PDB file of C-alpha atoms and ligand atoms in Angstrom:
ATOM      1  CA  MET A 208       8.804 -24.760  11.709  1.00  0.00           C
ATOM      2  CA  VAL A 209       8.196 -21.182  10.332  1.00  0.00           C
ATOM      3  CA  GLN A 210       5.968 -20.695   7.091  1.00  0.00           C
ATOM      4  CA  ILE A 211       6.861 -18.123   4.640  1.00  0.00           C
ATOM      5  CA  LEU A 212       4.085 -15.598   3.740  1.00  0.00           C
ATOM      6  CA  ASP A 213       4.881 -15.580   0.025  1.00  0.00           C
ATOM      7  CA  GLY A 214       3.556 -12.324  -1.393  1.00  0.00           C
ATOM      8  CA  SER A 215       5.071 -12.977  -4.796  1.00  0.00           C
ATOM      9  CA  ALA A 216       3.028 -16.134  -5.405  1.00  0.00           C
ATOM     10  CA  CYS A 217      -0.212 -14.424  -3.823  1.00  0.00           C
ATOM     11  CA  SER A 218       0.320 -11.501  -5.977  1.00  0.00           C
ATOM     12  CA  LYS A 219       0.676 -13.519  -9.219  1.00  0.00           C
ATOM     13  CA  GLU A 220      -2.583 -15.320  -8.581  1.00  0.00           C
ATOM     14  CA  ILE A 221      -4.501 -11.957  -7.994  1.00  0.00           C
ATOM     15  CA  LEU A 222      -2.866 -10.429 -11.066  1.00  0.00           C
ATOM     16  CA  ASN A 223      -3.693 -13.675 -13.246  1.00  0.00           C
ATOM     17  CA  ASP A 224      -7.244 -13.396 -12.120  1.00  0.00           C
ATOM     18  CA  ILE A 225      -7.525  -9.621 -12.980  1.00  0.00           C
ATOM     19  CA  LYS A 226      -5.984 -10.345 -16.463  1.00  0.00           C
ATOM     20  CA  LEU A 227      -8.743 -12.880 -17.126  1.00  0.00           C
ATOM     21  CA  LYS A 228     -11.457 -10.484 -16.052  1.00  0.00           C
ATOM     22  CA  VAL A 229     -10.032  -7.590 -18.024  1.00  0.00           C
ATOM     23  CA  ALA A 230      -9.762  -9.744 -21.084  1.00  0.00           C
ATOM     24  CA  LYS A 231     -13.617 -10.119 -20.973  1.00  0.00           C
ATOM     25  CA  MET A 232     -14.175  -6.247 -20.551  1.00  0.00           C
ATOM     26  CA  ALA A 233     -15.322  -4.121 -23.558  1.00  0.00           C
ATOM     27  CA  LYS A 234     -14.093  -1.106 -21.904  1.00  0.00           C
ATOM     28  CA  LYS A 235     -10.735  -1.582 -20.275  1.00  0.00           C
ATOM     29  CA  PRO A 236      -9.983  -0.065 -16.982  1.00  0.00           C
ATOM     30  CA  SER A 237      -7.782   3.054 -17.131  1.00  0.00           C
ATOM     31  CA  LEU A 238      -5.032   4.142 -14.799  1.00  0.00           C
ATOM     32  CA  ALA A 239      -3.484   7.545 -14.877  1.00  0.00           C
ATOM     33  CA  VAL A 240      -0.169   8.015 -12.853  1.00  0.00           C
ATOM     34  CA  ILE A 241       1.169  11.404 -12.176  1.00  0.00           C
ATOM     35  CA  LEU A 242       4.954  11.688 -11.385  1.00  0.00           C
ATOM     36  CA  VAL A 243       6.263  15.105 -10.525  1.00  0.00           C
ATOM     37  CA  GLY A 244      10.025  15.530 -10.537  1.00  0.00           C
ATOM     38  CA  GLU A 245      13.087  13.132 -10.726  1.00  0.00           C
ATOM     39  CA  ASP A 246      13.048  11.087  -7.630  1.00  0.00           C
ATOM     40  CA  PRO A 247      14.906   7.887  -8.571  1.00  0.00           C
ATOM     41  CA  ALA A 248      12.857   5.495  -6.534  1.00  0.00           C
ATOM     42  CA  SER A 249       9.616   7.122  -7.640  1.00  0.00           C
ATOM     43  CA  GLN A 250      10.661   6.662 -11.270  1.00  0.00           C
ATOM     44  CA  ILE A 251      11.287   2.930 -10.865  1.00  0.00           C
ATOM     45  CA  TYR A 252       7.914   2.447  -8.845  1.00  0.00           C
ATOM     46  CA  VAL A 253       6.052   4.312 -11.707  1.00  0.00           C
ATOM     47  CA  ARG A 254       7.641   2.219 -14.497  1.00  0.00           C
ATOM     48  CA  ASN A 255       6.755  -0.994 -12.559  1.00  0.00           C
ATOM     49  CA  LYS A 256       3.090   0.165 -12.174  1.00  0.00           C
ATOM     50  CA  GLU A 257       2.974   1.097 -15.813  1.00  0.00           C
ATOM     51  CA  LYS A 258       4.462  -2.157 -17.037  1.00  0.00           C
ATOM     52  CA  THR A 259       2.100  -4.318 -14.783  1.00  0.00           C
ATOM     53  CA  ALA A 260      -1.092  -2.246 -15.765  1.00  0.00           C
ATOM     54  CA  LYS A 261      -0.310  -2.850 -19.429  1.00  0.00           C
ATOM     55  CA  GLU A 262       0.433  -6.611 -18.992  1.00  0.00           C
ATOM     56  CA  LEU A 263      -2.991  -6.882 -17.542  1.00  0.00           C
ATOM     57  CA  GLY A 264      -4.633  -5.142 -20.354  1.00  0.00           C
ATOM     58  CA  PHE A 265      -5.439  -1.806 -18.729  1.00  0.00           C
ATOM     59  CA  ILE A 266      -5.035   1.565 -20.331  1.00  0.00           C
ATOM     60  CA  SER A 267      -2.132   3.070 -18.588  1.00  0.00           C
ATOM     61  CA  LYS A 268      -1.097   6.724 -18.927  1.00  0.00           C
ATOM     62  CA  THR A 269       1.781   8.295 -17.000  1.00  0.00           C
ATOM     63  CA  PHE A 270       1.980  12.054 -16.755  1.00  0.00           C
ATOM     64  CA  LYS A 271       5.624  13.115 -16.145  1.00  0.00           C
ATOM     65  CA  MET A 272       5.841  16.620 -14.944  1.00  0.00           C
ATOM     66  CA  LYS A 273       9.047  18.754 -14.243  1.00  0.00           C
ATOM     67  CA  GLU A 274      10.549  19.165 -10.745  1.00  0.00           C
ATOM     68  CA  ASN A 275       9.437  22.889 -10.801  1.00  0.00           C
ATOM     69  CA  THR A 276       5.945  22.191 -11.799  1.00  0.00           C
ATOM     70  CA  SER A 277       3.639  24.891 -10.252  1.00  0.00           C
ATOM     71  CA  ALA A 278       0.679  23.989  -7.854  1.00  0.00           C
ATOM     72  CA  ASN A 279      -1.607  25.474 -10.574  1.00  0.00           C
ATOM     73  CA  GLU A 280      -0.181  23.145 -13.174  1.00  0.00           C
ATOM     74  CA  LEU A 281      -0.704  20.088 -11.029  1.00  0.00           C
ATOM     75  CA  LYS A 282      -4.050  21.212  -9.889  1.00  0.00           C
ATOM     76  CA  ASP A 283      -5.257  21.609 -13.584  1.00  0.00           C
ATOM     77  CA  LEU A 284      -3.904  18.054 -14.451  1.00  0.00           C
ATOM     78  CA  ILE A 285      -5.736  16.545 -11.521  1.00  0.00           C
ATOM     79  CA  LEU A 286      -9.082  18.379 -12.233  1.00  0.00           C
ATOM     80  CA  ASN A 287      -8.849  17.397 -15.869  1.00  0.00           C
ATOM     81  CA  LEU A 288      -8.389  13.815 -14.968  1.00  0.00           C
ATOM     82  CA  ASN A 289     -11.306  13.940 -12.532  1.00  0.00           C
ATOM     83  CA  LEU A 290     -13.487  15.080 -15.509  1.00  0.00           C
ATOM     84  CA  ASP A 291     -12.026  12.662 -18.014  1.00  0.00           C
ATOM     85  CA  GLU A 292     -14.614   9.749 -18.584  1.00  0.00           C
ATOM     86  CA  ASP A 293     -11.776   7.595 -19.912  1.00  0.00           C
ATOM     87  CA  THR A 294      -9.814   7.838 -16.660  1.00  0.00           C
ATOM     88  CA  ASP A 295     -11.076   5.366 -13.878  1.00  0.00           C
ATOM     89  CA  ALA A 296      -8.205   5.771 -11.423  1.00  0.00           C
ATOM     90  CA  VAL A 297      -5.751   8.616 -10.516  1.00  0.00           C
ATOM     91  CA  LEU A 298      -2.623   7.937  -8.736  1.00  0.00           C
ATOM     92  CA  LEU A 299      -0.269  10.918  -7.541  1.00  0.00           C
ATOM     93  CA  GLN A 300       3.179   9.341  -6.874  1.00  0.00           C
ATOM     94  CA  LEU A 301       4.678  10.564  -3.672  1.00  0.00           C
ATOM     95  CA  PRO A 302       6.804  12.103  -2.462  1.00  0.00           C
ATOM     96  CA  LEU A 303       6.067  15.392  -4.410  1.00  0.00           C
ATOM     97  CA  PRO A 304       9.022  18.005  -4.627  1.00  0.00           C
ATOM     98  CA  GLU A 305       9.245  20.158  -1.543  1.00  0.00           C
ATOM     99  CA  HIS A 306       7.258  23.133  -2.762  1.00  0.00           C
ATOM    100  CA  LEU A 307       4.097  21.084  -3.279  1.00  0.00           C
ATOM    101  CA  CYS A 308       2.091  19.884  -0.334  1.00  0.00           C
ATOM    102  CA  ALA A 309       0.967  16.266  -0.954  1.00  0.00           C
ATOM    103  CA  ARG A 310      -2.220  16.636   1.205  1.00  0.00           C
ATOM    104  CA  ASP A 311      -3.544  19.458  -0.885  1.00  0.00           C
ATOM    105  CA  PHE A 312      -3.390  17.585  -4.103  1.00  0.00           C
ATOM    106  CA  ILE A 313      -4.738  14.287  -2.662  1.00  0.00           C
ATOM    107  CA  GLU A 314      -7.749  16.176  -1.653  1.00  0.00           C
ATOM    108  CA  LEU A 315      -8.293  17.390  -5.210  1.00  0.00           C
ATOM    109  CA  ILE A 316      -8.443  13.963  -6.573  1.00  0.00           C
ATOM    110  CA  ASN A 317     -12.071  12.785  -7.081  1.00  0.00           C
ATOM    111  CA  PRO A 318     -12.586  10.158  -4.350  1.00  0.00           C
ATOM    112  CA  ARG A 319     -14.269   7.835  -6.869  1.00  0.00           C
ATOM    113  CA  LYS A 320     -10.841   7.796  -8.729  1.00  0.00           C
ATOM    114  CA  ASP A 321      -8.649   7.908  -5.612  1.00  0.00           C
ATOM    115  CA  VAL A 322      -6.872   4.508  -6.312  1.00  0.00           C
ATOM    116  CA  ASP A 323      -4.617   4.931  -3.353  1.00  0.00           C
ATOM    117  CA  GLY A 324      -7.591   5.335  -1.023  1.00  0.00           C
ATOM    118  CA  PHE A 325      -5.770   8.434   0.498  1.00  0.00           C
ATOM    119  CA  HIS A 326      -8.525  10.945   0.058  1.00  0.00           C
ATOM    120  CA  PRO A 327     -10.309  11.969   3.438  1.00  0.00           C
ATOM    121  CA  ILE A 328     -13.584  10.684   2.099  1.00  0.00           C
ATOM    122  CA  ASN A 329     -11.921   7.233   1.700  1.00  0.00           C
ATOM    123  CA  THR A 330      -9.902   7.322   4.915  1.00  0.00           C
ATOM    124  CA  GLY A 331     -13.107   8.599   6.753  1.00  0.00           C
ATOM    125  CA  ARG A 332     -15.209   5.736   5.274  1.00  0.00           C
ATOM    126  CA  LEU A 333     -12.326   3.228   6.424  1.00  0.00           C
ATOM    127  CA  MET A 334     -12.601   4.732   9.836  1.00  0.00           C
ATOM    128  CA  SER A 335     -16.329   4.298   9.943  1.00  0.00           C
ATOM    129  CA  ASN A 336     -16.103   0.909   8.271  1.00  0.00           C
ATOM    130  CA  SER A 337     -18.482   1.945   5.455  1.00  0.00           C
ATOM    131  CA  ASN A 338     -17.468   1.126   1.945  1.00  0.00           C
ATOM    132  CA  PRO A 339     -14.493   3.344   0.838  1.00  0.00           C
ATOM    133  CA  TYR A 340     -14.231   3.599  -2.901  1.00  0.00           C
ATOM    134  CA  ALA A 341     -10.644   2.245  -2.523  1.00  0.00           C
ATOM    135  CA  LEU A 342      -8.548   1.018   0.191  1.00  0.00           C
ATOM    136  CA  SER A 343      -4.914   1.859   0.821  1.00  0.00           C
ATOM    137  CA  CYS A 344      -2.810  -0.583  -1.267  1.00  0.00           C
ATOM    138  CA  THR A 345      -0.198  -1.712   1.220  1.00  0.00           C
ATOM    139  CA  PRO A 346      -2.386  -2.221   4.226  1.00  0.00           C
ATOM    140  CA  LYS A 347      -4.958  -4.003   1.881  1.00  0.00           C
ATOM    141  CA  GLY A 348      -2.291  -6.176   0.673  1.00  0.00           C
ATOM    142  CA  ILE A 349      -1.098  -7.292   3.919  1.00  0.00           C
ATOM    143  CA  ILE A 350      -4.575  -8.108   5.098  1.00  0.00           C
ATOM    144  CA  ARG A 351      -5.176 -10.078   1.896  1.00  0.00           C
ATOM    145  CA  LEU A 352      -1.965 -12.082   2.300  1.00  0.00           C
ATOM    146  CA  LEU A 353      -2.686 -12.898   5.912  1.00  0.00           C
ATOM    147  CA  LYS A 354      -6.164 -14.183   4.800  1.00  0.00           C
ATOM    148  CA  LYS A 355      -4.830 -16.245   2.084  1.00  0.00           C
ATOM    149  CA  TYR A 356      -2.753 -18.127   4.825  1.00  0.00           C
ATOM    150  CA  ASN A 357      -5.922 -18.402   6.941  1.00  0.00           C
ATOM    151  CA  VAL A 358      -4.875 -16.080   9.740  1.00  0.00           C
ATOM    152  CA  GLU A 359      -7.712 -15.139  11.947  1.00  0.00           C
ATOM    153  CA  PHE A 360      -7.714 -11.656  13.399  1.00  0.00           C
ATOM    154  CA  GLU A 361     -10.748 -11.748  15.787  1.00  0.00           C
ATOM    155  CA  GLY A 362      -9.577 -11.092  19.382  1.00  0.00           C
ATOM    156  CA  LYS A 363      -5.774 -11.310  18.448  1.00  0.00           C
ATOM    157  CA  ASN A 364      -3.300  -8.825  19.743  1.00  0.00           C
ATOM    158  CA  ALA A 365      -2.093  -6.919  16.811  1.00  0.00           C
ATOM    159  CA  VAL A 366       0.790  -4.461  17.163  1.00  0.00           C
ATOM    160  CA  VAL A 367       1.559  -2.135  14.352  1.00  0.00           C
ATOM    161  CA  ILE A 368       4.945  -0.206  14.375  1.00  0.00           C
ATOM    162  CA  GLY A 369       4.541   3.151  12.415  1.00  0.00           C
ATOM    163  CA  ARG A 370       1.683   5.488  12.212  1.00  0.00           C
ATOM    164  CA  SER A 371       2.043   7.085   8.773  1.00  0.00           C
ATOM    165  CA  ASN A 372      -1.066   8.023   6.760  1.00  0.00           C
ATOM    166  CA  MET A 373       0.052   5.641   3.948  1.00  0.00           C
ATOM    167  CA  VAL A 374       0.726   2.405   6.078  1.00  0.00           C
ATOM    168  CA  GLY A 375       0.354   2.474   9.839  1.00  0.00           C
ATOM    169  CA  LYS A 376      -2.770   4.197  10.440  1.00  0.00           C
ATOM    170  CA  PRO A 377      -4.920   2.759   7.714  1.00  0.00           C
ATOM    171  CA  LEU A 378      -3.489  -0.663   8.542  1.00  0.00           C
ATOM    172  CA  ALA A 379      -4.366  -0.278  12.396  1.00  0.00           C
ATOM    173  CA  GLN A 380      -7.816   0.633  11.266  1.00  0.00           C
ATOM    174  CA  MET A 381      -8.191  -2.403   8.883  1.00  0.00           C
ATOM    175  CA  LEU A 382      -7.061  -4.574  11.682  1.00  0.00           C
ATOM    176  CA  LEU A 383      -9.650  -3.072  14.027  1.00  0.00           C
ATOM    177  CA  ASN A 384     -12.331  -3.592  11.441  1.00  0.00           C
ATOM    178  CA  GLU A 385     -11.337  -7.297  11.520  1.00  0.00           C
ATOM    179  CA  ASN A 386     -11.912  -7.446  15.210  1.00  0.00           C
ATOM    180  CA  ALA A 387      -8.205  -7.567  16.222  1.00  0.00           C
ATOM    181  CA  THR A 388      -7.118  -5.661  19.420  1.00  0.00           C
ATOM    182  CA  VAL A 389      -4.761  -3.112  17.970  1.00  0.00           C
ATOM    183  CA  THR A 390      -1.875  -1.408  19.390  1.00  0.00           C
ATOM    184  CA  VAL A 391      -0.018   1.356  17.405  1.00  0.00           C
ATOM    185  CA  ALA A 392       3.641   2.048  18.188  1.00  0.00           C
ATOM    186  CA  HIS A 393       5.861   4.772  16.740  1.00  0.00           C
ATOM    187  CA  SER A 394       9.223   6.557  17.201  1.00  0.00           C
ATOM    188  CA  LYS A 395       8.116   7.892  20.658  1.00  0.00           C
ATOM    189  CA  THR A 396       6.894   4.777  22.055  1.00  0.00           C
ATOM    190  CA  ARG A 397       8.658   3.666  25.003  1.00  0.00           C
ATOM    191  CA  ASN A 398       9.334  -0.124  25.775  1.00  0.00           C
ATOM    192  CA  LEU A 399       8.931  -1.011  22.179  1.00  0.00           C
ATOM    193  CA  ALA A 400      10.369  -4.460  22.555  1.00  0.00           C
ATOM    194  CA  GLN A 401       7.897  -5.303  25.418  1.00  0.00           C
ATOM    195  CA  ILE A 402       4.848  -3.933  23.588  1.00  0.00           C
ATOM    196  CA  ALA A 403       5.908  -5.688  20.219  1.00  0.00           C
ATOM    197  CA  SER A 404       6.525  -9.071  22.035  1.00  0.00           C
ATOM    198  CA  SER A 405       2.995  -8.942  23.295  1.00  0.00           C
ATOM    199  CA  ALA A 406       1.735  -9.416  19.708  1.00  0.00           C
ATOM    200  CA  ASP A 407       0.176 -12.439  18.017  1.00  0.00           C
ATOM    201  CA  ILE A 408       0.451 -10.377  14.810  1.00  0.00           C
ATOM    202  CA  LEU A 409       3.434  -8.148  14.611  1.00  0.00           C
ATOM    203  CA  ILE A 410       3.424  -5.752  11.705  1.00  0.00           C
ATOM    204  CA  SER A 411       6.562  -3.406  11.326  1.00  0.00           C
ATOM    205  CA  ALA A 412       6.310  -0.276   9.038  1.00  0.00           C
ATOM    206  CA  ALA A 413       9.008   1.788  10.552  1.00  0.00           C
ATOM    207  CA  GLY A 414      11.645   1.896   7.888  1.00  0.00           C
ATOM    208  CA  VAL A 415      14.547   1.164  10.221  1.00  0.00           C
ATOM    209  CA  GLY A 416      16.682  -1.915   8.862  1.00  0.00           C
ATOM    210  CA  GLY A 417      17.071  -4.611  11.561  1.00  0.00           C
ATOM    211  CA  LEU A 418      14.805  -2.991  14.205  1.00  0.00           C
ATOM    212  CA  ILE A 419      12.967  -6.217  14.979  1.00  0.00           C
ATOM    213  CA  GLY A 420      15.143  -8.772  16.597  1.00  0.00           C
ATOM    214  CA  LYS A 421      14.080 -11.931  18.483  1.00  0.00           C
ATOM    215  CA  ASP A 422      13.510  -9.916  21.688  1.00  0.00           C
ATOM    216  CA  PHE A 423      10.571  -8.090  20.030  1.00  0.00           C
ATOM    217  CA  VAL A 424       8.750 -11.236  19.065  1.00  0.00           C
ATOM    218  CA  LYS A 425       6.665 -13.803  20.850  1.00  0.00           C
ATOM    219  CA  ASN A 426       7.141 -17.338  20.182  1.00  0.00           C
ATOM    220  CA  GLY A 427       4.840 -18.462  17.459  1.00  0.00           C
ATOM    221  CA  ALA A 428       3.859 -14.865  16.415  1.00  0.00           C
ATOM    222  CA  ILE A 429       2.965 -13.800  12.897  1.00  0.00           C
ATOM    223  CA  VAL A 430       5.413 -11.349  11.726  1.00  0.00           C
ATOM    224  CA  VAL A 431       4.846  -9.062   8.654  1.00  0.00           C
ATOM    225  CA  ASP A 432       7.726  -6.817   7.519  1.00  0.00           C
ATOM    226  CA  VAL A 433       6.659  -3.691   5.614  1.00  0.00           C
ATOM    227  CA  GLY A 434       9.962  -1.809   5.603  1.00  0.00           C
ATOM    228  CA  ILE A 435      12.141  -1.290   2.517  1.00  0.00           C
ATOM    229  CA  VAL A 436      15.698  -0.244   3.607  1.00  0.00           C
ATOM    230  CA  ARG A 437      18.876  -0.447   1.457  1.00  0.00           C
ATOM    231  CA  ASP A 438      22.106  -1.892   3.197  1.00  0.00           C
ATOM    232  CA  GLU A 439      25.458  -0.498   2.592  1.00  0.00           C
ATOM    233  CA  ASN A 440      25.733  -2.733  -0.690  1.00  0.00           C
ATOM    234  CA  GLY A 441      22.513  -1.542  -1.877  1.00  0.00           C
ATOM    235  CA  LYS A 442      20.726  -4.684  -1.186  1.00  0.00           C
ATOM    236  CA  ILE A 443      17.095  -4.385  -0.060  1.00  0.00           C
ATOM    237  CA  LYS A 444      16.235  -5.497   3.380  1.00  0.00           C
ATOM    238  CA  GLY A 445      13.409  -4.861   5.801  1.00  0.00           C
ATOM    239  CA  ASP A 446      12.812  -3.836   9.493  1.00  0.00           C
ATOM    240  CA  VAL A 447      12.969  -7.465  10.636  1.00  0.00           C
ATOM    241  CA  ASN A 448      16.095  -9.391  11.382  1.00  0.00           C
ATOM    242  CA  PHE A 449      14.793 -12.313   9.347  1.00  0.00           C
ATOM    243  CA  GLU A 450      17.588 -14.926  10.376  1.00  0.00           C
ATOM    244  CA  GLU A 451      16.724 -14.384  14.148  1.00  0.00           C
ATOM    245  CA  VAL A 452      12.918 -13.888  13.925  1.00  0.00           C
ATOM    246  CA  SER A 453      12.263 -16.765  11.537  1.00  0.00           C
ATOM    247  CA  GLN A 454      13.426 -19.159  14.240  1.00  0.00           C
ATOM    248  CA  ILE A 455      10.652 -18.117  16.609  1.00  0.00           C
ATOM    249  CA  ALA A 456       7.839 -16.916  14.263  1.00  0.00           C
ATOM    250  CA  SER A 457       5.029 -19.124  13.024  1.00  0.00           C
ATOM    251  CA  LEU A 458       4.502 -17.145   9.790  1.00  0.00           C
ATOM    252  CA  ILE A 459       6.764 -14.447   8.251  1.00  0.00           C
ATOM    253  CA  THR A 460       7.009 -12.373   5.185  1.00  0.00           C
ATOM    254  CA  PRO A 461      10.292 -12.067   3.367  1.00  0.00           C
ATOM    255  CA  VAL A 462      11.900  -8.816   2.077  1.00  0.00           C
ATOM    256  CA  PRO A 463      11.797  -8.751  -0.942  1.00  0.00           C
ATOM    257  CA  GLY A 464       9.021 -10.906  -2.003  1.00  0.00           C
ATOM    258  CA  GLY A 465       6.457 -10.245   0.783  1.00  0.00           C
ATOM    259  CA  VAL A 466       4.460  -7.075   1.114  1.00  0.00           C
ATOM    260  CA  GLY A 467       5.840  -5.303  -2.012  1.00  0.00           C
ATOM    261  CA  PRO A 468       4.268  -7.464  -4.620  1.00  0.00           C
ATOM    262  CA  MET A 469       1.061  -7.416  -2.627  1.00  0.00           C
ATOM    263  CA  THR A 470       0.994  -3.605  -2.756  1.00  0.00           C
ATOM    264  CA  ILE A 471       1.081  -3.580  -6.722  1.00  0.00           C
ATOM    265  CA  ALA A 472      -1.440  -6.246  -6.835  1.00  0.00           C
ATOM    266  CA  MET A 473      -3.832  -4.197  -4.880  1.00  0.00           C
ATOM    267  CA  LEU A 474      -3.194  -1.086  -6.793  1.00  0.00           C
ATOM    268  CA  MET A 475      -4.328  -3.012  -9.907  1.00  0.00           C
ATOM    269  CA  GLU A 476      -7.211  -4.720  -8.223  1.00  0.00           C
ATOM    270  CA  ASN A 477      -8.316  -1.126  -7.045  1.00  0.00           C
ATOM    271  CA  THR A 478      -8.025   0.087 -10.596  1.00  0.00           C
ATOM    272  CA  LEU A 479     -10.358  -2.709 -11.866  1.00  0.00           C
ATOM    273  CA  GLU A 480     -12.879  -2.228  -9.103  1.00  0.00           C
ATOM    274  CA  LEU A 481     -13.038   1.460  -9.535  1.00  0.00           C
ATOM    275  CA  SER A 482     -13.508   1.015 -13.256  1.00  0.00           C
ATOM    276  CA  ILE A 483     -16.628  -1.469 -12.489  1.00  0.00           C
ATOM    277  CA  LYS A 484     -17.881   0.992  -9.726  1.00  0.00           C
ATOM    278  CA  ASN A 485     -17.552   4.134 -11.869  1.00  0.00           C
ATOM    279  CA  ALA A 486     -19.270   2.402 -15.012  1.00  0.00           C
ATOM    280  CA  LYS A 487     -22.395   1.731 -12.806  1.00  0.00           C
ATOM    281  CA  PHE A 488     -22.258   5.150 -11.333  1.00  0.00           C
TER     282      PHE A 488
HETATM  283  P1  NAD B 231       7.114   6.874   7.359  1.00  0.00           P
HETATM  284  O1  NAD B 231       8.471   7.283   7.506  1.00  0.00           O
HETATM  285  O2  NAD B 231       6.078   7.769   6.875  1.00  0.00           O
HETATM  286  O3  NAD B 231       6.549   6.418   8.743  1.00  0.00           O
HETATM  287  C1  NAD B 231       7.529   5.612   9.533  1.00  0.00           C
HETATM  288  C2  NAD B 231       6.785   5.438  10.779  1.00  0.00           C
HETATM  289  O4  NAD B 231       7.714   4.622  11.662  1.00  0.00           O
HETATM  290  C3  NAD B 231       6.622   6.628  11.730  1.00  0.00           C
HETATM  291  O5  NAD B 231       5.260   6.644  12.173  1.00  0.00           O
HETATM  292  C4  NAD B 231       7.478   6.575  12.811  1.00  0.00           C
HETATM  293  O6  NAD B 231       7.083   7.335  13.984  1.00  0.00           O
HETATM  294  C5  NAD B 231       7.903   5.172  12.990  1.00  0.00           C
HETATM  295  N1  NAD B 231       9.220   4.951  13.520  1.00  0.00           N
HETATM  296  C6  NAD B 231      10.312   5.258  12.858  1.00  0.00           C
HETATM  297  N2  NAD B 231      11.436   4.787  13.582  1.00  0.00           N
HETATM  298  C7  NAD B 231      10.896   4.140  14.572  1.00  0.00           C
HETATM  299  C8  NAD B 231      11.553   3.329  15.674  1.00  0.00           C
HETATM  300  N3  NAD B 231      12.715   3.303  15.768  1.00  0.00           N
HETATM  301  N4  NAD B 231      10.587   2.780  16.400  1.00  0.00           N
HETATM  302  C9  NAD B 231       9.435   2.742  16.281  1.00  0.00           C
HETATM  303  N5  NAD B 231       8.821   3.405  15.302  1.00  0.00           N
HETATM  304  C10 NAD B 231       9.516   4.107  14.490  1.00  0.00           C
HETATM  305  O7  NAD B 231       7.037   5.718   6.428  1.00  0.00           O
HETATM  306  P2  NAD B 231       6.110   4.808   5.639  1.00  0.00           P
HETATM  307  O8  NAD B 231       5.561   5.411   4.396  1.00  0.00           O
HETATM  308  O9  NAD B 231       4.958   4.355   6.741  1.00  0.00           O
HETATM  309  O10 NAD B 231       6.875   3.572   5.348  1.00  0.00           O
HETATM  310  C11 NAD B 231       7.535   2.656   6.247  1.00  0.00           C
HETATM  311  C12 NAD B 231       8.445   1.686   5.672  1.00  0.00           C
HETATM  312  O11 NAD B 231       7.614   0.806   4.797  1.00  0.00           O
HETATM  313  C13 NAD B 231       9.492   2.285   4.713  1.00  0.00           C
HETATM  314  O12 NAD B 231      10.728   1.610   4.843  1.00  0.00           O
HETATM  315  C14 NAD B 231       8.754   2.202   3.357  1.00  0.00           C
HETATM  316  O13 NAD B 231       9.844   2.143   2.325  1.00  0.00           O
HETATM  317  C15 NAD B 231       8.174   0.926   3.541  1.00  0.00           C
HETATM  318  N6  NAD B 231       6.947   0.791   2.531  1.00  0.00           N
HETATM  319  C16 NAD B 231       6.969  -0.394   1.807  1.00  0.00           C
HETATM  320  C17 NAD B 231       5.833  -0.542   1.142  1.00  0.00           C
HETATM  321  C18 NAD B 231       5.874  -2.024   0.337  1.00  0.00           C
HETATM  322  O14 NAD B 231       4.947  -2.013  -0.647  1.00  0.00           O
HETATM  323  N7  NAD B 231       6.489  -2.835   0.716  1.00  0.00           N
HETATM  324  C19 NAD B 231       4.848   0.397   0.964  1.00  0.00           C
HETATM  325  C20 NAD B 231       4.830   1.637   1.632  1.00  0.00           C
HETATM  326  C21 NAD B 231       6.089   1.697   2.287  1.00  0.00           C
END
């Protein structure tokens, strides 16, 4: 019988715990979110982040910049936030408008305030398993959720579908740091079903609705669906054909209610952790 990996419940517990800690802090953690342009999905994400941060008692500041913001304007804002002692964590909402290169601006964020863990100092420290200031929120949330359900990683075959800098690559590294044997598949991979079905732990972050059917899954495998895709009726679904795969998996995340809520919980946890580390620095 399959068990659901309940990201909503796990996230609620983490957020409650953060709220209790913040209530006892004299100086509240402070999160600055930068939103450039009018991307509708980004506006919703930023609103949710701000709402959650405020509910936890954080100081939450959102900087909304015009679509045609120049590189210098964005650079000035980031450098000012780096210097601002009242800002613990800086999040640059992606994607940026086409004329701005995300990588350039991520590299400007002080790694000690890089709440998404995307700065090369933090990704490099993740690679060498040596204390990044922050770990990328979605992969961190996946590992946390699996641990909550007592999943063991050591010696397991983990297959990650997707090699993005935001999800696939940091996730593969975190699994490796947990002593899993990791395979990373992507859009050019041949025989994806064969590779995926060798996995004890299969994590799909391709963003292709229904990509993972039961032919991709070994009996009893643990399946994590990172994908967020809208169907023709605007309903959110994932990469995994849940109906089919839940008949053979041992543990599976739903979409929604799996990885999504864990991502936001990890963003809040990272903000809290950066504020504590920065206060000691
Ligand atoms: P991306 O587009 O940057 O990367 C997608 C990756 O999947 C690429 O590496 C690509 O090679 C691979 N891929 C694409 N089609 C494939 C196919 N048919 N077979 C095998 N591999 C294929 O996307 P991303 O930012 O990594 O996000 C991936 C998905 O996860 C998206 O649906 C995104 O919305 C979702 N996401 C969810 C959360 C969350 O909190 N739930 C967070 C981040 C991203």
